[in-house]
Amino acid sequence: MGGAAHLNRRARRWPSASGIAGAFALALAVWSPAMAQPSLLTPQGRPDYANPATWLCRPDLTDNRCKVDLDATVIAPSGAMSIEKFAAAKAPKIDCFFVYPTVSKDPGWQSDLTPDDMEWDDIRIQFARFGKVCRQFAPMYRQGTLTALRYPSGGPKPVGERPAPGVGGYNDVVDAWNWYLAHENKGRGVVLIGHSQGAAMVERLIAQEIDGKPVQKQLVSAVILGSAVMVPPGQDVGGTFKSIRLCHADDQVGCVITYASFRDRVPPPESSRFGRARDGLQAACTNPANLKGGSGAPESYFLTKGFLNGSGGDAQPPWTRPARPISTPFVKTPGLVSTQCVTKGEFTYLAVHVNPNPKGHRTDELGGQILRHTGVDASWGLHLIDVDHSMGTLNRVVASQGAAYERGVAAR
C-alpha cells in the first residue's frame, strides 16, 4: 500500500509535523474581536447559542447543514456500480454532538462565527451521515484556523493581534454543550464526536464536564478520531479519562472509540505527533471494524472527488478502470480496505491496508496522504480520511450502542 501503485500524488503542500504542536496550541484559544459578528455574541462576548445562526446542525434549523445529498455509488471489486440512497432516521432516540476539525481558512488566528464552504463541507463528509442514527447538533466555534496552523511552517502570518487566552476555542464548545444540555437534551443519551482539533475539544469536554459527573450516565459513547486518548499500557482507562473506558464491543455503552490512521506500509515516522506514547502512557486505538481486536473490513464512504479541507489534492484517483462517470457525491467501496490496531515502537495506530484486485475494474489506489515539495509527508498518515474509511461502520456501531443504551434505560 505504501508503494507508488497505491499512492495518490496529486496533492497540495501541508505543514511539516514539527510545527504542528506549537501552531495547534496557539490556534486553539486565540481570537480577534473583529472576527465575530456582534449580533451572534452575548454582552459578555461569548457566542449566543440560543441563536440558530451559531449552529451548523440543529433539528429546528431551516438551513440545516446535515440535510444534504449523501447518496453513494457502490462500486464492487469487479467495477459493477449501483446507487445507494441515503435515508435519515425519522425519530432517533439518541443525540449526536459534533465538534469539527481545523477547516477554517479565515485570515486571522481564529475563525469568526460565519460558516462558509469549509465548515459546510466538513459537516457533509464527517457528520451528516450520522443522521441515520441520531438527532444532530454541531455548533460553530471560534477555532484555530488553518492560517494559524500553517504559519510556523512558512505560511503567511495571520492578520491581527493574538488575542488573550481563554476566549473562543474550547470555551465556545463548552458553552454550546451547556446550552444543548439545558435546552435540547431532556435526559436523552448522547454520542460525542470529534476529529483532530475537534477531537481535542471533545477530549477536554469529557474530561472536565462529563467524566465522573452525573451526566456521564447519559454518555452513549464518544468517537474521538485523529487525536490521542491516552491510557496506561495494556489498560482501558486511567490516562485521559478516569472512568470512561475504551470500547471493545459494538453494544458497549459509555465508552470511547479512538484511533489515528496510517497506511500499513507507511508507519508513523519519528516526527509524527499522532499515536505517540508519552509520560508512561500509550495512545489508545480501537478498530471500529473489529472492536474485540484484530483485523476488520470497515464500511467506507469516500468523497467521489477531493478530500477534507480540499487538501491532499482536488482529484481522487479514478474509482474504476477505465474511468467511468459517477453522479453521486460519495462512493462506497466494499472490501477495498481493511484495518487493524498495531503498535510499533512508541506508536500505536490504526493501520489501513488496501486490498488489491488486479483482475477487477475497481481502483486499487487510495488517496488521502499529504504531500510537500519533498514528497509524501508520512507524519500526518491518513489524517484526511480518518473518518471516511470507517464512516459506515461507525454508524453501525453507534446504532448498536444507542439500542443498548435504550435497553438499559428501559430496565432502570
Coordinates of C-alpha atoms in Angstrom, one line a residue:
M1 CA 0.0 0.0 0.0
G2 CA 2.9 2.3 0.6
G3 CA 4.2 1.8 -3.0
A4 CA 3.7 4.0 -5.9
A5 CA 0.8 1.9 -7.1
H6 CA -1.2 2.8 -4.0
L7 CA -0.3 6.5 -3.6
N8 CA -2.2 9.5 -4.9
R9 CA 0.4 12.1 -5.6
R10 CA -1.9 14.8 -6.8
A11 CA -1.8 16.8 -3.5
R12 CA -1.2 20.2 -2.1
R13 CA 1.5 21.2 0.3
W14 CA 0.9 21.0 4.1
P15 CA 3.0 22.0 7.1
S16 CA 5.5 19.6 8.5
A17 CA 4.7 17.7 11.7
S18 CA 7.5 19.5 13.6
G19 CA 5.5 22.7 13.6
I20 CA 2.1 21.2 14.4
A21 CA 2.2 21.1 18.2
G22 CA 3.2 24.8 18.6
A23 CA 0.8 26.0 16.0
F24 CA -2.0 24.0 17.3
A25 CA -1.5 25.3 20.8
L26 CA -1.5 28.8 19.6
A27 CA -4.5 28.3 17.4
L28 CA -6.9 26.8 19.9
A29 CA -7.5 29.7 22.2
V30 CA -6.8 32.9 20.3
W31 CA -9.3 35.4 19.0
S32 CA -9.7 38.8 17.4
P33 CA -12.8 40.8 18.4
A34 CA -13.3 41.9 14.8
M35 CA -13.7 38.3 13.7
A36 CA -17.1 37.6 15.4
Q37 CA -20.3 39.3 14.5
P38 CA -21.7 41.3 17.4
S39 CA -25.2 40.0 16.7
L40 CA -24.1 36.5 17.4
L41 CA -22.4 37.3 20.7
T42 CA -23.8 37.9 24.2
P43 CA -22.9 41.1 26.1
Q44 CA -20.1 39.1 27.7
G45 CA -18.6 38.5 24.2
R46 CA -19.5 34.8 24.0
P47 CA -21.5 33.1 21.2
D48 CA -25.2 33.2 21.8
Y49 CA -26.1 29.6 21.2
A50 CA -29.8 30.3 21.5
N51 CA -29.4 32.0 18.1
P52 CA -29.9 29.4 15.4
A53 CA -27.1 31.1 13.3
T54 CA -24.5 29.8 15.7
W55 CA -25.3 26.2 14.7
L56 CA -24.4 24.2 11.6
C57 CA -26.8 21.4 12.6
R58 CA -29.7 21.5 15.0
P59 CA -33.0 19.8 14.5
D60 CA -35.0 23.1 14.3
L61 CA -32.8 24.8 11.7
T62 CA -34.4 25.8 8.4
D63 CA -30.8 25.8 6.9
N64 CA -29.6 22.6 8.5
R65 CA -26.3 21.6 7.0
C66 CA -26.8 18.0 8.0
K67 CA -29.6 17.8 5.5
V68 CA -27.5 17.3 2.3
D69 CA -27.2 14.8 -0.5
L70 CA -25.4 11.7 0.9
D71 CA -26.3 9.2 -1.8
A72 CA -23.4 7.0 -2.7
T73 CA -22.3 4.9 -5.7
V74 CA -21.4 1.4 -4.6
I75 CA -18.5 0.1 -6.6
A76 CA -17.9 -3.7 -6.4
P77 CA -14.4 -5.1 -6.9
S78 CA -15.5 -6.1 -10.4
G79 CA -16.3 -2.5 -11.1
A80 CA -20.0 -3.0 -11.2
M81 CA -21.9 0.1 -9.9
S82 CA -25.2 0.7 -8.1
I83 CA -26.7 3.6 -6.3
E84 CA -27.3 3.6 -2.5
K85 CA -29.9 6.2 -1.4
F86 CA -29.4 7.8 2.0
A87 CA -32.3 8.0 4.4
A88 CA -32.1 9.7 7.7
A89 CA -33.8 8.3 10.8
K90 CA -37.3 9.8 11.3
A91 CA -37.4 9.8 15.1
P92 CA -34.0 8.8 16.5
K93 CA -33.9 8.2 20.2
I94 CA -30.3 9.4 20.9
D95 CA -28.4 12.6 20.0
C96 CA -25.0 13.3 18.5
F97 CA -22.9 16.3 19.4
F98 CA -20.1 17.1 16.9
V99 CA -17.1 19.3 17.0
Y100 CA -15.5 19.8 13.6
P101 CA -11.7 19.8 12.9
T102 CA -9.4 22.5 11.7
V103 CA -11.1 23.7 8.5
S104 CA -11.4 27.5 8.6
K105 CA -9.3 29.4 6.0
D106 CA -10.2 32.7 7.7
P107 CA -7.1 35.0 7.6
G108 CA -6.8 35.6 11.4
W109 CA -5.6 33.5 14.3
Q110 CA -9.1 32.3 15.0
S111 CA -12.2 31.9 12.9
D112 CA -15.3 34.0 13.1
L113 CA -18.7 32.6 13.6
T114 CA -19.8 32.9 9.9
P115 CA -19.7 29.4 8.2
D116 CA -18.6 29.0 4.7
D117 CA -17.8 26.1 2.3
M118 CA -15.1 24.8 4.6
E119 CA -17.4 24.2 7.6
W120 CA -20.3 23.0 5.4
D121 CA -18.1 20.5 3.5
D122 CA -16.8 19.1 6.7
I123 CA -20.3 18.5 8.1
R124 CA -21.1 16.7 4.8
I125 CA -18.1 14.5 5.0
Q126 CA -17.7 13.7 8.7
F127 CA -21.1 14.2 10.4
A128 CA -24.2 14.4 8.3
R129 CA -24.4 10.6 7.7
F130 CA -24.9 10.1 11.5
G131 CA -28.4 11.3 10.8
K132 CA -29.2 7.6 10.2
V133 CA -28.9 7.0 14.0
C134 CA -29.3 10.3 16.0
R135 CA -30.5 13.8 16.2
Q136 CA -27.6 16.1 15.2
F137 CA -26.1 19.1 16.9
A138 CA -23.0 20.8 15.5
P139 CA -22.1 24.3 16.9
M140 CA -20.0 26.9 15.2
Y141 CA -17.0 27.8 17.4
R142 CA -14.1 30.2 17.1
Q143 CA -11.5 27.7 16.2
G144 CA -7.8 27.9 15.5
T145 CA -7.5 28.4 11.7
L146 CA -5.6 26.7 9.0
T147 CA -3.8 30.0 8.6
A148 CA -2.5 29.9 12.2
L149 CA -1.6 26.2 11.8
R150 CA 0.4 26.7 8.7
Y151 CA 2.2 29.9 9.9
P152 CA 5.1 28.1 11.8
S153 CA 5.8 26.0 8.7
G154 CA 6.3 29.0 6.4
G155 CA 2.7 30.1 5.7
P156 CA 1.6 33.8 5.9
K157 CA 1.3 35.3 9.3
P158 CA -2.4 35.6 10.4
V159 CA -3.8 39.0 10.4
G160 CA -4.4 40.9 13.6
E161 CA -3.0 40.6 17.1
R162 CA -3.1 37.4 19.1
P163 CA -6.0 37.8 21.5
A164 CA -5.9 36.9 25.1
P165 CA -6.1 33.2 26.0
G166 CA -9.4 31.8 27.3
V167 CA -11.6 33.4 24.7
G168 CA -13.1 31.3 22.0
G169 CA -12.0 27.8 21.2
Y170 CA -12.8 25.3 24.0
N171 CA -14.8 28.0 25.8
D172 CA -17.2 28.2 22.9
V173 CA -17.5 24.4 22.8
V174 CA -18.4 24.1 26.4
D175 CA -20.9 27.0 26.2
A176 CA -22.6 25.2 23.2
W177 CA -22.6 21.9 25.2
N178 CA -24.1 23.6 28.2
W179 CA -26.8 25.3 26.1
Y180 CA -27.6 21.9 24.5
L181 CA -27.9 20.2 27.9
A182 CA -30.2 23.0 29.2
H183 CA -32.5 23.3 26.2
E184 CA -32.4 20.2 24.0
N185 CA -31.1 17.1 25.8
K186 CA -34.0 16.4 28.2
G187 CA -32.3 13.3 29.6
R188 CA -31.5 11.7 26.2
G189 CA -28.5 9.6 25.6
V190 CA -25.8 11.4 23.6
V191 CA -22.8 10.5 21.5
L192 CA -19.9 13.0 21.3
I193 CA -17.9 13.0 18.1
G194 CA -14.8 15.0 17.1
H195 CA -11.9 14.9 14.7
S196 CA -8.4 16.5 15.0
Q197 CA -8.9 19.9 16.7
G198 CA -12.5 18.9 17.3
A199 CA -11.3 15.7 18.9
A200 CA -9.0 17.6 21.3
M201 CA -12.1 19.8 22.2
V202 CA -14.2 16.7 22.9
E203 CA -11.5 15.1 25.0
R204 CA -11.3 18.1 27.2
L205 CA -15.0 18.4 27.4
I206 CA -15.4 14.8 28.5
A207 CA -12.5 15.0 31.0
Q208 CA -13.8 18.3 32.6
E209 CA -17.5 18.2 32.2
I210 CA -18.6 14.5 32.0
D211 CA -16.1 12.0 33.4
G212 CA -17.2 11.2 36.9
K213 CA -20.1 13.7 36.8
P214 CA -23.9 12.8 36.9
V215 CA -24.2 13.5 33.1
Q216 CA -21.9 10.5 32.4
K217 CA -24.8 8.2 32.8
Q218 CA -26.2 9.7 29.5
L219 CA -23.0 9.1 27.6
V220 CA -23.8 6.5 24.9
S221 CA -20.2 6.7 23.5
A222 CA -17.5 9.1 22.3
V223 CA -15.9 8.9 18.9
I224 CA -12.5 10.7 19.2
L225 CA -10.5 10.5 15.9
G226 CA -7.2 11.9 14.7
S227 CA -6.2 12.8 18.3
A228 CA -4.7 10.9 21.2
V229 CA -6.7 9.4 24.0
M230 CA -4.0 8.2 26.4
V231 CA -4.2 5.0 28.6
P232 CA -1.7 3.1 30.7
P233 CA -0.1 0.3 28.6
G234 CA -2.5 -2.6 28.3
Q235 CA -5.3 -0.8 30.2
D236 CA -8.6 0.7 29.1
V237 CA -8.8 3.6 31.5
G238 CA -6.7 5.8 33.7
G239 CA -4.9 8.2 31.4
T240 CA -7.0 10.9 29.6
F241 CA -10.2 9.7 31.4
K242 CA -10.5 8.4 34.9
S243 CA -13.7 6.3 34.5
I244 CA -14.6 6.1 30.8
R245 CA -13.2 3.0 29.1
L246 CA -12.3 2.1 25.6
C247 CA -14.9 0.3 23.6
H248 CA -14.4 -3.5 22.9
A249 CA -17.9 -4.5 21.8
D250 CA -20.5 -3.0 19.4
D251 CA -23.1 -2.8 22.1
Q252 CA -20.8 -1.5 24.9
V253 CA -22.2 1.8 26.3
G254 CA -20.4 4.7 27.8
C255 CA -17.1 4.0 26.2
V256 CA -14.6 5.6 23.7
I257 CA -13.8 4.7 20.1
T258 CA -10.5 6.3 19.1
Y259 CA -7.7 6.0 16.6
A260 CA -5.3 7.8 14.2
S261 CA -4.8 6.2 10.8
F262 CA -1.7 5.3 8.8
R263 CA -1.0 3.2 5.8
D264 CA 0.1 -0.2 6.9
R265 CA 3.3 0.1 4.8
V266 CA 4.0 3.7 5.9
P267 CA 4.0 3.6 9.7
P268 CA 4.4 6.8 11.7
P269 CA 7.9 8.3 11.4
E270 CA 9.7 9.7 14.5
S271 CA 8.4 13.2 13.5
S272 CA 4.8 12.2 13.8
R273 CA 2.6 13.6 16.6
F274 CA -0.2 11.0 16.1
G275 CA -0.2 7.8 18.0
R276 CA 2.9 8.6 20.1
A277 CA 3.4 7.3 23.6
R278 CA 4.2 9.9 26.3
D279 CA 4.6 10.2 30.0
G280 CA 4.4 6.5 30.5
L281 CA 1.1 6.4 28.7
Q282 CA 0.2 4.7 25.4
A283 CA -2.0 6.2 22.6
A284 CA -5.2 4.2 22.6
C285 CA -6.5 2.5 19.4
T286 CA -9.9 0.8 18.9
N287 CA -10.7 -0.6 15.5
P288 CA -14.4 0.0 14.8
A289 CA -14.4 -2.8 12.2
N290 CA -13.4 -5.2 15.0
L291 CA -13.7 -3.7 18.5
K292 CA -12.8 -7.1 20.0
G293 CA -9.3 -6.9 18.4
G294 CA -7.7 -8.0 15.2
S295 CA -8.3 -7.1 11.6
G296 CA -11.7 -6.0 10.2
A297 CA -13.2 -4.7 7.0
P298 CA -14.7 -1.3 7.5
E299 CA -17.7 0.1 5.6
S300 CA -16.2 3.1 3.9
Y301 CA -17.8 6.2 2.3
F302 CA -15.3 8.3 0.4
L303 CA -15.8 11.6 -1.4
T304 CA -16.1 11.0 -5.1
K305 CA -13.8 13.9 -5.6
G306 CA -11.4 15.6 -3.3
F307 CA -10.6 15.4 0.4
L308 CA -11.2 17.1 3.8
N309 CA -10.5 20.8 3.5
G310 CA -9.6 20.5 -0.2
S311 CA -6.3 19.2 1.0
G312 CA -4.4 16.2 -0.3
G313 CA -5.3 17.1 -3.9
D314 CA -8.6 18.1 -5.6
A315 CA -9.0 14.8 -7.6
Q316 CA -9.3 11.3 -6.2
P317 CA -7.7 8.7 -8.5
P318 CA -10.4 7.3 -10.8
W319 CA -12.5 4.8 -8.9
T320 CA -12.9 2.5 -11.9
R321 CA -10.7 1.1 -14.6
P322 CA -11.3 2.5 -17.1
A323 CA -12.7 5.7 -15.5
R324 CA -16.5 6.0 -15.6
P325 CA -18.7 8.9 -14.7
I326 CA -20.1 8.9 -11.1
S327 CA -23.1 11.1 -10.4
T328 CA -23.2 10.8 -6.6
P329 CA -21.1 12.9 -4.1
F330 CA -19.8 9.7 -2.3
V331 CA -18.6 6.3 -3.3
K332 CA -18.8 3.1 -1.3
T333 CA -16.1 0.5 -1.9
P334 CA -16.8 -2.8 -0.2
G335 CA -13.7 -4.8 0.6
L336 CA -11.2 -2.1 -0.7
V337 CA -9.6 -1.6 2.7
S338 CA -9.0 -3.5 5.9
T339 CA -8.0 -2.0 9.3
Q340 CA -6.2 -3.2 12.4
C341 CA -4.7 -1.6 15.5
V342 CA -0.9 -2.1 15.7
T343 CA 1.9 -1.0 18.0
K344 CA 5.4 -0.3 16.6
G345 CA 7.9 1.2 18.9
E346 CA 6.4 4.1 20.7
F347 CA 3.4 4.4 18.3
T348 CA 0.0 2.8 18.4
Y349 CA -2.3 3.5 15.5
L350 CA -4.9 2.1 13.1
A351 CA -3.1 0.5 10.1
V352 CA -5.1 0.8 6.9
H353 CA -4.4 -1.8 4.2
V354 CA -5.6 -1.6 0.6
N355 CA -6.7 -5.0 -0.8
P356 CA -5.8 -5.0 -4.5
N357 CA -7.8 -6.9 -7.1
P358 CA -5.8 -6.7 -10.3
K359 CA -8.4 -8.7 -12.3
G360 CA -11.2 -6.3 -11.3
H361 CA -12.2 -3.0 -12.7
R362 CA -12.2 -1.0 -9.4
T363 CA -9.2 1.1 -8.4
D364 CA -6.5 -0.4 -6.2
E365 CA -5.4 3.1 -5.2
L366 CA -6.5 5.2 -2.2
G367 CA -5.7 8.9 -1.8
G368 CA -5.6 10.8 1.4
Q369 CA -1.9 11.5 2.0
I370 CA -0.5 14.9 2.3
L371 CA 2.3 15.9 0.0
R372 CA 5.0 18.5 0.4
H373 CA 7.7 19.6 -2.0
T374 CA 9.9 16.8 -0.7
G375 CA 7.2 14.2 -1.3
V376 CA 4.7 12.3 0.9
D377 CA 4.5 13.8 4.5
A378 CA 4.2 10.4 6.3
S379 CA 4.0 12.2 9.7
W380 CA 0.3 13.0 9.0
G381 CA -0.6 9.5 8.0
L382 CA -4.1 9.2 6.6
H383 CA -5.4 12.1 8.8
L384 CA -7.5 13.4 5.9
I385 CA -9.6 10.3 5.7
D386 CA -9.6 9.2 9.3
V387 CA -13.4 9.3 9.3
D388 CA -14.2 8.4 5.7
H389 CA -12.6 4.9 5.7
S390 CA -14.8 3.8 8.6
M391 CA -17.9 6.0 8.3
G392 CA -20.4 3.3 7.7
T393 CA -19.0 1.1 10.4
L394 CA -19.1 4.0 12.9
N395 CA -22.8 4.5 12.1
R396 CA -23.5 0.8 12.6
V397 CA -21.6 0.7 16.0
V398 CA -23.3 3.9 17.2
A399 CA -26.7 2.4 16.3
S400 CA -25.9 -0.7 18.2
Q401 CA -24.7 1.3 21.2
G402 CA -27.8 3.5 21.1
A403 CA -30.1 0.4 21.1
A404 CA -28.1 -1.0 24.1
Y405 CA -28.4 2.4 25.9
E406 CA -32.2 2.4 25.4
R407 CA -32.5 -1.1 26.7
G408 CA -30.6 0.0 29.8
V409 CA -32.8 3.0 30.2
A410 CA -35.9 0.8 29.9
A411 CA -34.5 -1.6 32.5
R412 CA -33.9 1.1 35.1

